[in-house]
Coordinates of C-alpha atoms and ligand atoms in Angstrom, one line a residue:
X23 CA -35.4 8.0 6.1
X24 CA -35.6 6.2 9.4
X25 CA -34.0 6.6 12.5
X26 CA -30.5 4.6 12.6
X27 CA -28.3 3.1 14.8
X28 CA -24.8 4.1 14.5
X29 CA -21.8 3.1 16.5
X30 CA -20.0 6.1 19.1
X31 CA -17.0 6.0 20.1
X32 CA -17.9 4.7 23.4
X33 CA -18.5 1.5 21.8
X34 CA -22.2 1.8 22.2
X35 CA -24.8 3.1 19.7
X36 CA -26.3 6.4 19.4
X37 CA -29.2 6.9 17.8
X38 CA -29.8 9.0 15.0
X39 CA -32.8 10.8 14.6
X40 CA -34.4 10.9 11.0
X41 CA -34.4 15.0 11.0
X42 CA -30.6 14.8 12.2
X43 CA -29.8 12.8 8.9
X44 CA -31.8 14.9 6.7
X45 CA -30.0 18.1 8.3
X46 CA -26.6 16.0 7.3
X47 CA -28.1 15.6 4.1
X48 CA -29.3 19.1 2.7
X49 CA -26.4 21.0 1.3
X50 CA -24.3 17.2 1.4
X51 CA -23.1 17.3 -2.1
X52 CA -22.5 13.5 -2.0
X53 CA -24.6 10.6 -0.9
X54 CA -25.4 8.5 2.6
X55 CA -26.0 5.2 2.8
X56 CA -27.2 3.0 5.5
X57 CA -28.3 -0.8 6.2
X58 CA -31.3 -1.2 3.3
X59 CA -30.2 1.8 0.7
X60 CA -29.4 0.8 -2.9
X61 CA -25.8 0.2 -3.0
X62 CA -24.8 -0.4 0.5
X63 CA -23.9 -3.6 0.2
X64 CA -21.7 -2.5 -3.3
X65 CA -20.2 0.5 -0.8
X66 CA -19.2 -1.1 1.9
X67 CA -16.5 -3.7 0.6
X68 CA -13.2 -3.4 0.6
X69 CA -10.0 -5.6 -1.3
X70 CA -9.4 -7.9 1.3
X71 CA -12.5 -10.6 1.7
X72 CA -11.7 -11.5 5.0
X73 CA -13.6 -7.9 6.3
X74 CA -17.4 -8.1 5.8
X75 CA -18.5 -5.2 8.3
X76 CA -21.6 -3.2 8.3
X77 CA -21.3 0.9 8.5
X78 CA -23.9 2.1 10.6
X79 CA -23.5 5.2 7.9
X80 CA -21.8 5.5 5.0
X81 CA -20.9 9.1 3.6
X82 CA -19.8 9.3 0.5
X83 CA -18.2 12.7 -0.4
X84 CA -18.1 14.8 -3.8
X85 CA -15.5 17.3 -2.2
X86 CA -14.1 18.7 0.4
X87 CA -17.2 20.6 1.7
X88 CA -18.8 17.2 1.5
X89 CA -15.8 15.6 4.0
X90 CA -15.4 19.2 6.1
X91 CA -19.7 18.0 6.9
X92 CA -18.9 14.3 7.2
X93 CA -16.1 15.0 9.9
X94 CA -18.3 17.2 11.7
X95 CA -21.5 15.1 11.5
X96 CA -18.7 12.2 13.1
X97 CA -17.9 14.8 16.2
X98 CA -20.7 16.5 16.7
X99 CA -22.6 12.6 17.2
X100 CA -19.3 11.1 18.8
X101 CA -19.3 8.4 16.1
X102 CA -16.5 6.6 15.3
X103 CA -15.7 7.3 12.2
X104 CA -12.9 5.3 9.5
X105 CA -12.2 6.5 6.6
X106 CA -11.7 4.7 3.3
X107 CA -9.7 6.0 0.3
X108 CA -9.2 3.2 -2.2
X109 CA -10.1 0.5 0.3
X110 CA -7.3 -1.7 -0.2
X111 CA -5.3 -2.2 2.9
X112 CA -5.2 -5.1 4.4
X113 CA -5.7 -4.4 7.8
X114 CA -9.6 -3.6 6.7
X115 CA -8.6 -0.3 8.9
X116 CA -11.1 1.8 6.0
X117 CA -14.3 0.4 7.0
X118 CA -15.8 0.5 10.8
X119 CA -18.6 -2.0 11.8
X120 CA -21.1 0.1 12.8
X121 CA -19.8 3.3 12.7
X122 CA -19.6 6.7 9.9
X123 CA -17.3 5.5 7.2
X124 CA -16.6 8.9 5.3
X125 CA -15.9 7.1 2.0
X126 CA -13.6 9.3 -1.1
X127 CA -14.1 6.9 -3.7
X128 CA -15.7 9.4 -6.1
X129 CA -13.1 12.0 -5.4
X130 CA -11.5 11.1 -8.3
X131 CA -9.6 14.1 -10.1
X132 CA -5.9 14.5 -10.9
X133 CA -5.0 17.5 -12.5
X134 CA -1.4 17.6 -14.1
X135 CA 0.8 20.9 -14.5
X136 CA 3.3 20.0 -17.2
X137 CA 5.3 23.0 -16.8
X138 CA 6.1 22.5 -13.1
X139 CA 5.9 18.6 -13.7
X140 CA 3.6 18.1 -10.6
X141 CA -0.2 16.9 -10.0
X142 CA -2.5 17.5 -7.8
X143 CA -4.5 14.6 -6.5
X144 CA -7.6 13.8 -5.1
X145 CA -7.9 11.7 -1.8
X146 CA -9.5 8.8 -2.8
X147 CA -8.2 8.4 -6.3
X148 CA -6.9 5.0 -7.5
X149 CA -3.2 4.7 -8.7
X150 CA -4.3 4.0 -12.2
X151 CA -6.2 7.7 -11.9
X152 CA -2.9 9.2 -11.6
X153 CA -0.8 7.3 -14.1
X154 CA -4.0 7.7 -16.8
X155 CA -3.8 11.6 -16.6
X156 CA 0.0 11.9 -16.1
X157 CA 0.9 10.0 -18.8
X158 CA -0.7 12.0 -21.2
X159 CA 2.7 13.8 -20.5
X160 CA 4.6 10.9 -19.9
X161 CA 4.8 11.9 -16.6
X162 CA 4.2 9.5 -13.5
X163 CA 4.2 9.8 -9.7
X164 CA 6.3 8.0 -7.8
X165 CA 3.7 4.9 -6.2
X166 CA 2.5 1.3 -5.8
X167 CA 2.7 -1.4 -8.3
X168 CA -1.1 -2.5 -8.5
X169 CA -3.0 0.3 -10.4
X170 CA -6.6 -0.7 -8.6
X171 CA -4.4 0.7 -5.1
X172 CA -5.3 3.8 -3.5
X173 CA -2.9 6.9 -3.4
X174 CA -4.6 8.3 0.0
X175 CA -3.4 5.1 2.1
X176 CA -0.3 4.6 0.2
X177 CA 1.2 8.0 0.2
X178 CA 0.3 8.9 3.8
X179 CA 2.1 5.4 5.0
X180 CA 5.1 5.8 2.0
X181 CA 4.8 5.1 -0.8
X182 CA 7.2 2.6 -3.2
X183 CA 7.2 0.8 -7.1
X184 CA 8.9 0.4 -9.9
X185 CA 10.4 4.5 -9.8
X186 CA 11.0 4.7 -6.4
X187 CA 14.7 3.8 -6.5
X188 CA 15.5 6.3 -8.8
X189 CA 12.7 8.9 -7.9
X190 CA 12.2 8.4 -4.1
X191 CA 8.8 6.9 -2.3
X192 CA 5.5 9.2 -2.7
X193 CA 5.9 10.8 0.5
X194 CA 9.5 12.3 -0.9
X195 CA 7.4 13.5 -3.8
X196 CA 4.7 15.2 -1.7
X197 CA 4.4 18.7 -1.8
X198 CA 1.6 19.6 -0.3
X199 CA -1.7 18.4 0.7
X200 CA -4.8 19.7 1.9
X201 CA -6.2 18.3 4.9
X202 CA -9.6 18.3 6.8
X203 CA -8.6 18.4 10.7
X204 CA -10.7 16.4 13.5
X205 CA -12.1 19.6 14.1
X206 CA -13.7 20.4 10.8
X207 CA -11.2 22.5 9.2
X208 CA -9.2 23.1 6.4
X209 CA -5.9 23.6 6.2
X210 CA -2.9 23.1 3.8
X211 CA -0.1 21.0 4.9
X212 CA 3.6 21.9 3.4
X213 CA 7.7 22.5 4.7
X214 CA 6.1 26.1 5.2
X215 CA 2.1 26.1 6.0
X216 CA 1.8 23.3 9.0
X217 CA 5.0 22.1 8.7
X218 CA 4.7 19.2 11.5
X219 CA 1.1 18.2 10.1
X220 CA 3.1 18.1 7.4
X221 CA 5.9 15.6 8.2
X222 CA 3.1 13.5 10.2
X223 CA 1.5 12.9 6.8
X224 CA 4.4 11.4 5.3
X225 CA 4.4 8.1 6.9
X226 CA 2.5 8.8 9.9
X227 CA -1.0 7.3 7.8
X228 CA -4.1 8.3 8.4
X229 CA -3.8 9.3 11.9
X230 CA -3.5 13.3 11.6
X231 CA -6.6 14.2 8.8
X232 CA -8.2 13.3 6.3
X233 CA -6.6 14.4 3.0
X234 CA -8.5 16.0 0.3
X235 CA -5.8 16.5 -2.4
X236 CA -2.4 15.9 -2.5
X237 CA 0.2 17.7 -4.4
X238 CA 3.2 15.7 -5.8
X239 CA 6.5 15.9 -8.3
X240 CA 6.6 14.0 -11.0
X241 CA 9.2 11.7 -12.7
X242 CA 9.3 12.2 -16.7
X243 CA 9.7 8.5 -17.2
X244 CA 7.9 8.2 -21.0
X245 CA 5.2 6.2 -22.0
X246 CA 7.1 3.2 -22.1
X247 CA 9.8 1.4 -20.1
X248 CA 12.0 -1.5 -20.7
X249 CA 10.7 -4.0 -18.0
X250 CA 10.1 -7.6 -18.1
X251 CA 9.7 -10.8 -16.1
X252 CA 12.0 -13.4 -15.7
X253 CA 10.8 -16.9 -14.9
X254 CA 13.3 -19.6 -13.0
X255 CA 12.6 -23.0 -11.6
X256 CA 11.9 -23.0 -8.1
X257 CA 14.4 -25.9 -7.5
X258 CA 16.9 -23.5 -8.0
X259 CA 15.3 -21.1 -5.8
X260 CA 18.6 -21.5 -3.3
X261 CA 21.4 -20.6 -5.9
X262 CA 19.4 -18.3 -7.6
X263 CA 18.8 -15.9 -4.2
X264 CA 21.8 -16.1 -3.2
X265 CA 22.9 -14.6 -6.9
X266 CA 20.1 -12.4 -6.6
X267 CA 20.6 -10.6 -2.8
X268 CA 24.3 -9.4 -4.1
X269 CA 23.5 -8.8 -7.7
X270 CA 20.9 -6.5 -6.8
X271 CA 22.3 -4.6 -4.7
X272 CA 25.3 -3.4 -7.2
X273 CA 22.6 -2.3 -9.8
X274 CA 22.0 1.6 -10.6
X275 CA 19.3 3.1 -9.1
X276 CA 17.3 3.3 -13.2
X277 CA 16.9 -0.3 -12.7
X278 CA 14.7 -2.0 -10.1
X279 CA 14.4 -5.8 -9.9
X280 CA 12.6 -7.9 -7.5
X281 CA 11.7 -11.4 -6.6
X282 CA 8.3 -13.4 -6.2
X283 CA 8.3 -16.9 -5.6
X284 CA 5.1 -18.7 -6.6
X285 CA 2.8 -21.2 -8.3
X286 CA 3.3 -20.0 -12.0
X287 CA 0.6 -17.8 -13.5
X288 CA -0.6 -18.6 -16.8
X289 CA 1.8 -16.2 -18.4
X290 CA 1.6 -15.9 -22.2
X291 CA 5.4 -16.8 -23.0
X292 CA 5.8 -19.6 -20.3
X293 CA 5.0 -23.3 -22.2
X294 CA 1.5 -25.0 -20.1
X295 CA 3.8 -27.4 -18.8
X296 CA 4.8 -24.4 -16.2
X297 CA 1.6 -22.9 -15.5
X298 CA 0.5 -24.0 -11.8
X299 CA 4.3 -25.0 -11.0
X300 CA 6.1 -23.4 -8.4
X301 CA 8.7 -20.7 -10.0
X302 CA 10.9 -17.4 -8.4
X303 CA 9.6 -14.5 -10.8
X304 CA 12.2 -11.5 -11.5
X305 CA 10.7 -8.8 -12.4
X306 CA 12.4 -5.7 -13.4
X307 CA 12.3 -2.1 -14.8
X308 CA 15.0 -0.5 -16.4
X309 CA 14.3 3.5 -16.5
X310 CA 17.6 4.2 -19.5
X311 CA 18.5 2.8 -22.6
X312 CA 17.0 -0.7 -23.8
X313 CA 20.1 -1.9 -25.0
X314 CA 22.4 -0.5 -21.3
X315 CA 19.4 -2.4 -19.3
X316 CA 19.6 -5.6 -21.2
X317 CA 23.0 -6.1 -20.5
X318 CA 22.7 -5.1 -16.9
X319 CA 19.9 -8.6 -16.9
X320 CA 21.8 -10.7 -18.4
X321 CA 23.5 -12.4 -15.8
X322 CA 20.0 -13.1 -14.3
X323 CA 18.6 -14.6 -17.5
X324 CA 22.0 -16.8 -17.1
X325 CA 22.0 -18.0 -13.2
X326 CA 20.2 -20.8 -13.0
X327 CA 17.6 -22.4 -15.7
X328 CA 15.4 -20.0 -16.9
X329 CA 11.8 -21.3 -17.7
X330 CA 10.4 -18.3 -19.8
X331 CA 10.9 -14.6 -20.1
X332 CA 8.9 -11.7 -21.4
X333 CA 11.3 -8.8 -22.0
X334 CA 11.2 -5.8 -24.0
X335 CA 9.5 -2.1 -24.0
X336 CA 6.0 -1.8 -22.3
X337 CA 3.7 1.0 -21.8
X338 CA 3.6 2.5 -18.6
X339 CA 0.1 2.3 -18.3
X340 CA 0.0 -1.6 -19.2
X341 CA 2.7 -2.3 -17.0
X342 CA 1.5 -0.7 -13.8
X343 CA -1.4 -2.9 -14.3
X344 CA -0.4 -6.1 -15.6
X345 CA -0.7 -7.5 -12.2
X346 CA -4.1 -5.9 -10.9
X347 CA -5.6 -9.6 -12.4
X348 CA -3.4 -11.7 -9.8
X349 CA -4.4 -9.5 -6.5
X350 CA -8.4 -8.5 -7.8
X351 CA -10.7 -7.8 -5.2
X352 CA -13.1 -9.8 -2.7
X353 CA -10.5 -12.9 -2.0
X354 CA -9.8 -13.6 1.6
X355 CA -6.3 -12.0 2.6
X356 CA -3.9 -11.9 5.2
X357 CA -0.3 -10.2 5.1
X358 CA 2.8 -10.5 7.2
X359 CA 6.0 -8.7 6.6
X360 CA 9.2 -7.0 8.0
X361 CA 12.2 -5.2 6.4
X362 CA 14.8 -7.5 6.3
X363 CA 18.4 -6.5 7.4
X364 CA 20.0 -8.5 4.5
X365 CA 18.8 -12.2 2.7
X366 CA 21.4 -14.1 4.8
X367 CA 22.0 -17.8 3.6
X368 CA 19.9 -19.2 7.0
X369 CA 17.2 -16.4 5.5
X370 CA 17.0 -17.9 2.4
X371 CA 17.0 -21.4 3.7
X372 CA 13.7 -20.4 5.8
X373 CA 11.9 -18.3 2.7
X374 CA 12.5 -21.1 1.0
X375 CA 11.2 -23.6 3.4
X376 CA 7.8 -22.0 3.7
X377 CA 7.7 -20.9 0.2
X378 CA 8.0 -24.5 -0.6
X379 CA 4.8 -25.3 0.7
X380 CA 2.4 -22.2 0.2
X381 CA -1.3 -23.5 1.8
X382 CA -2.9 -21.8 -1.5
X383 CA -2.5 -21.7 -5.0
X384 CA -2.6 -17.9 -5.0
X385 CA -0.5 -17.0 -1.9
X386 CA 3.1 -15.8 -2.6
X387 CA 6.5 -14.3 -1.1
X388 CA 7.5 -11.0 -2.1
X389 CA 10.8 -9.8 -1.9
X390 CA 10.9 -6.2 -3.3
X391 CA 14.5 -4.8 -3.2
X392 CA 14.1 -0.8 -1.6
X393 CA 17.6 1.0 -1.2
X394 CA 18.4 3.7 -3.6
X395 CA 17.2 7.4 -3.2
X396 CA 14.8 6.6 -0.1
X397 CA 18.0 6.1 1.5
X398 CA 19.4 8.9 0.8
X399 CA 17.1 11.0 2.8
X400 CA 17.7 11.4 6.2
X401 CA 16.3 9.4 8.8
X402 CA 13.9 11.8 10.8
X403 CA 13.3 13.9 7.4
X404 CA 9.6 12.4 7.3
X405 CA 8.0 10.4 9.6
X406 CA 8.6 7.3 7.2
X407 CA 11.5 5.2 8.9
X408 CA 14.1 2.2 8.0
X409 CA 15.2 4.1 5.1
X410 CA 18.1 1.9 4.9
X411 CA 17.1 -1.5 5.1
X412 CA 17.6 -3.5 1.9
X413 CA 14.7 -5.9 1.4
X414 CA 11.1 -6.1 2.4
X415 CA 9.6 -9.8 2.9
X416 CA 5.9 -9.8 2.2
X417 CA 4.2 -13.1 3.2
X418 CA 1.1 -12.4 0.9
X419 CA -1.8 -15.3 2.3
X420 CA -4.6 -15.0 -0.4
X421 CA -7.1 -18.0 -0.4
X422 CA -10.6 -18.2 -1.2
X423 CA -12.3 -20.5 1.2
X424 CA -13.5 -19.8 5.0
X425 CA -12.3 -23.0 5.8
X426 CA -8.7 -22.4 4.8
X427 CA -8.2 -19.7 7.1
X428 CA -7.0 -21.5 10.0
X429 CA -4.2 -23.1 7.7
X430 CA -3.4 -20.3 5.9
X431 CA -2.9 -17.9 8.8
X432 CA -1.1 -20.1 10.7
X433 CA 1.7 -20.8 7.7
X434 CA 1.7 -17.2 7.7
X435 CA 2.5 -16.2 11.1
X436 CA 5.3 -19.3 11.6
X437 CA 6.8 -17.9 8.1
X438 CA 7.0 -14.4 9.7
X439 CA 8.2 -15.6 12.9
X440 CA 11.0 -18.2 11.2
X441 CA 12.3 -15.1 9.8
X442 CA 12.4 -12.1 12.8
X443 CA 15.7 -12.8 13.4
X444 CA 16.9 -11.6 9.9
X445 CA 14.3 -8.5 10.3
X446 CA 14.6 -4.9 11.5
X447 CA 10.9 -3.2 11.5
X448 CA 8.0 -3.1 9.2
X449 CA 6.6 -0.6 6.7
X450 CA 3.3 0.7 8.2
X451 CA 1.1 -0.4 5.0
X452 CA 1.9 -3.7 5.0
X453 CA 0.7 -4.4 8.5
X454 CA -2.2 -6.3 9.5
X455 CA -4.0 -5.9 12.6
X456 CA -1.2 -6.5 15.2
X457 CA -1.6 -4.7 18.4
X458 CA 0.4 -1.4 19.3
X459 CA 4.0 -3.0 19.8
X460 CA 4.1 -4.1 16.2
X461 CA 2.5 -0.4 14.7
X462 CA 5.9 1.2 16.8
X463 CA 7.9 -1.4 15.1
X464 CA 7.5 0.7 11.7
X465 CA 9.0 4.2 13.4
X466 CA 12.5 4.4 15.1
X467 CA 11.7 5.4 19.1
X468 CA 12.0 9.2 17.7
X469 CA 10.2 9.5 15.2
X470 CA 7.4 7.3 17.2
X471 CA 7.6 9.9 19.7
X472 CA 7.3 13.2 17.7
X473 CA 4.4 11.5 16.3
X474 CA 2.5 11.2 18.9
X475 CA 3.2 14.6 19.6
X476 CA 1.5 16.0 16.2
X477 CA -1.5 13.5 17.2
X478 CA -1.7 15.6 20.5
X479 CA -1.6 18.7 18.3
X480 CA -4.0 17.9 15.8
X481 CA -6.4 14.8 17.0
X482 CA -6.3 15.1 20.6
X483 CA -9.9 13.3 20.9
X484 CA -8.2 10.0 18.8
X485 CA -11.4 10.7 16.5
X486 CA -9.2 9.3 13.4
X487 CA -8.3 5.9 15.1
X488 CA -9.5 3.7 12.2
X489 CA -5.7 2.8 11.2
X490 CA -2.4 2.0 12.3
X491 CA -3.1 4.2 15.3
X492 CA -0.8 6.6 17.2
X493 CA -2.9 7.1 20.4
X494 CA -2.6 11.0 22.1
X495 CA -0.2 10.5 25.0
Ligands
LIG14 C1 -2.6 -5.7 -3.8 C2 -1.8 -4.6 -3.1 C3 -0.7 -4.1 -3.7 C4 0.0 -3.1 -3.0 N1 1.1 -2.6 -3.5 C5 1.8 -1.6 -2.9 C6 3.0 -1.0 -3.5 O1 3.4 -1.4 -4.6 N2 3.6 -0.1 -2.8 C7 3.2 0.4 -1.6 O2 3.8 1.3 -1.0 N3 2.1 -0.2 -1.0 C8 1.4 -1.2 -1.6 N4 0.3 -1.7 -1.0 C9 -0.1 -1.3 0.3 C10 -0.9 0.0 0.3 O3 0.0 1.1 0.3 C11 -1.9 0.1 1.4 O4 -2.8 -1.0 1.3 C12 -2.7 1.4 1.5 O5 -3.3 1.5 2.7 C13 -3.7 1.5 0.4 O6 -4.3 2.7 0.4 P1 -5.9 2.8 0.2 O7 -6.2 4.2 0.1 O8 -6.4 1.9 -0.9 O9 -6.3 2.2 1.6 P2 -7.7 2.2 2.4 O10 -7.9 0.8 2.8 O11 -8.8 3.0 1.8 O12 -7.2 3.1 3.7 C14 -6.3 2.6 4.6 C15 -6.2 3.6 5.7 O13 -5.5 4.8 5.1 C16 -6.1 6.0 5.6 N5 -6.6 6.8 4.4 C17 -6.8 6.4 3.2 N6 -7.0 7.4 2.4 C18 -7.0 8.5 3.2 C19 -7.1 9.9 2.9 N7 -7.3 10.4 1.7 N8 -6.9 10.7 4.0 C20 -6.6 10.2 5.2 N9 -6.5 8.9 5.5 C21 -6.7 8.1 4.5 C22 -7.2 5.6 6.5 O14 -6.7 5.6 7.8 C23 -7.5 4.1 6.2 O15 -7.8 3.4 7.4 C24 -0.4 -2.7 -1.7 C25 -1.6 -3.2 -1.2 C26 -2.3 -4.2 -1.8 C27 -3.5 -4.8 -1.2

């Protein structure tokens, strides 16, 4: 091994001697990569295409030993260090240029206790991990909607899907974790062990730790769950949302239903003549009886023409990734979103405006509906905020060409801006890289400031500032 170049947190590079790299080495469980090693180039991407940066180092860890070494090896050098769980944010936050990116994605396991109905998870494990091994018990945790997601990012921001109405966000479902502090330790984080690490962790991201393993409750859902999508013609797309907003709202927490509008996938039960045209998607889950749930969709098969449907039980497994295929890594991405107070007619009339002429093919506006037992816990209760906010407006910008960027960022940004006035903060995963004002925009002014307290307490030095970062004050 050769002596390499890695970037400190001065913004310079320090150099690293070749003995210093074989002392990191012996006893490292796991493997380091640098500029030249075989699988570098493999390690270093993440989902979003638009973030092609160079580690100086790359550690990837086995265990917790392996990270305890890799956070050390980052202090000792002054390195800056990121840290990348399943790599999907959008905000390429999990991969430095040029720095130590402690990398989890072989820490893997999930181990299920079906008596107490929780599981322990690994850091960097993958949301289909967790529903592979829970369901064995038809068990599932409470988490995203696209299974190649990683848990570490996603439960430390929040955490919502298809269960969350009735079963809360991730972070409601954390018990524990253990966490490796800026200072090399271990410690667990729980409402008795660490008690402000541990309502940092629960929507405070990546700022406080990296965590090892993660303890959560489970839902006992079954295997299977009457869900289903629900295709209507976008020239309906006014009537329909306005149906929609009010509709939803009145619906029992078992049954979740959201709305996409899009260029039509090639969906098995939608005729050709639809594929590539622009449609609203309903999706839904109903967590009950088949026969209650279909009567509680009915009136949305009914509002407006209804182009194709695909309705009935599904596994749980199948489900939670019958969508990976439309959001698969290495295209170029770029999100915008807020919470939205309510989808007010002059809302609509603007997500309709811009949804009318998306720049891509693939890009599309994603209007998950969020009240139900997250807002029934308190505000304050965990550092996730805007419990009570109805809707969340993604903008998700997916193209594939360089030259697209320009156009495709720019819709973006006026779409997000059209639509501020209807919006009331953001959820802290969904952000891209937008400066300091925006990351405060996802806490209340309270829950900002105990924040930065437990960043004082536990990362003074602002070692983990790879994310949406809460500098010491
Ligand atoms: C296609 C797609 C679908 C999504 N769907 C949902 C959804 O349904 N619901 C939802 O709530 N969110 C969803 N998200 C957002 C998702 O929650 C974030 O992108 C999240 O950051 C992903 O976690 P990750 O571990 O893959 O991220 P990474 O990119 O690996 O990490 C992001 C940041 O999280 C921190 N981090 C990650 N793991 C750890 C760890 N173990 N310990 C400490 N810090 C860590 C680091 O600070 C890192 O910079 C989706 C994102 C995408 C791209």
């Amino acid at each position: 091994m050769n002596t390499i170049q890695i970037k400190n947190n001065g913004g310079g590079q320090t150099t690293v001697a070749a003995s210093d790299l074989e002392e990191f080495q012996s006893g490292f469980r796991g493997d380091l990569f640098h500029a030249g090693t075989h699988g570098y180039d493999t390690i270093r991407k993440i989902w979003n295409g638009m973030f092609d940066r160079k580690p100086g180092l790359v550690a990837r860890c086995v265990g917790t030993s392996d990270v305890i070494r890799a956070v050390n090896f980052g202090r000792e050098n002054d390195l800056e260090m990121s840290v990348k769980g399943g790599g999907h944010n959008s905000a390429g936050t999990a991969v430095t240029d040029g720095g130590l990116m402690i990398d989890l994605s072989l820490m893997r396991r999930v181990t299920v206790n079906r008596q107490a109905k929780t599981a322990r998870v690994d850091g960097g494990c993958l949301l289909g991990d967790v529903d592979y091994e829970t369901q064995l018990h038809g068990l599932a945790v409470s988490a995203g909607i696209v299974s190649h997601t990683g848990v570490g990012g996603l439960a430390l921001g929040g955490g919502f899907g298809w269960i969350s109405r009735k079963y809360g966000l991730s972070v409601d479902n954390m018990i524990s974790a253990e966490v490796v502090t800026a200072e090399g330790a271990v410690v667990t984080a729980s409402a008795t062990e660490n008690p402000d690490l541990f309502w940092g962790i629960r929507g405070g991201g990546g700022n406080f730790g990296i965590v090892t393993a993660f303890e959560f409750r489970c839902a006992e859902i079954g295997t299977e769950v009457y869900s289903g999508l629900i295709v209507k013609d976008f020239s309906n797309a006014r009537e329909y949302m306005r149906f929609h907003r009010d509709y939803v709202r009145g619906l029992p927490d078992e049954m979740t239903v959201w709305m996409v509008a899009r260029h039509a996938p090639p969906l098995p039960f939608l005729p050709e003549t639809v594929h590539g045209k622009m449609v609203v998607i309903v999706p839904f889950v109903w967590l009950g009886d088949p026969a209650e749930g279909a009567k509680l969709i009915k009136p949305i098969q009914e509002k407006t023409e209804t182009l194709g449907e695909g309705l009935g039980m599904h596994p749980w497994v199948g489900w939670q990734s019958g969508f990976d295929g439309l959001v698969d890594h290495g295209a170029r991405n770029y999100w915008k979103s807020h919470h939205l107070k309510d989808l007010s007619d002059p809302c609509i009339d603007e997500i309709i405006e811009f949804a009318g002429r998306l720049p891509s093919e693939e890009c599309e506006v994603f209007i998950p509906h969020m009240e139900g037992a997250p807002s029934r816990v308190a505000e304050g209760e965990t550092a996730f905020a805007h419990r009570n906010l109805p809707f969340v407006l993604n903008i998700h910008t997916r193209w594939r060409e360089v030259a697209d960027d320009e156009k495709c960022l720019q819709w973006a940004r006026n779409f997000h801006e059209s639509t501020q006035p209807f919006a009331q903060g953001v959820y802290v995963n969904f952000l891209s890289q937008e400066g300091e004002d925006r990351i405060k925009e996802a806490y209340t002014d309270a829950v900002w400031h105990r924040l930065v307290d437990v960043k004082n307490k536990w990362d003074p030095q602002n070692r983990f500032h790879m994310n949406q970062n809460i500098k010491p004050g």
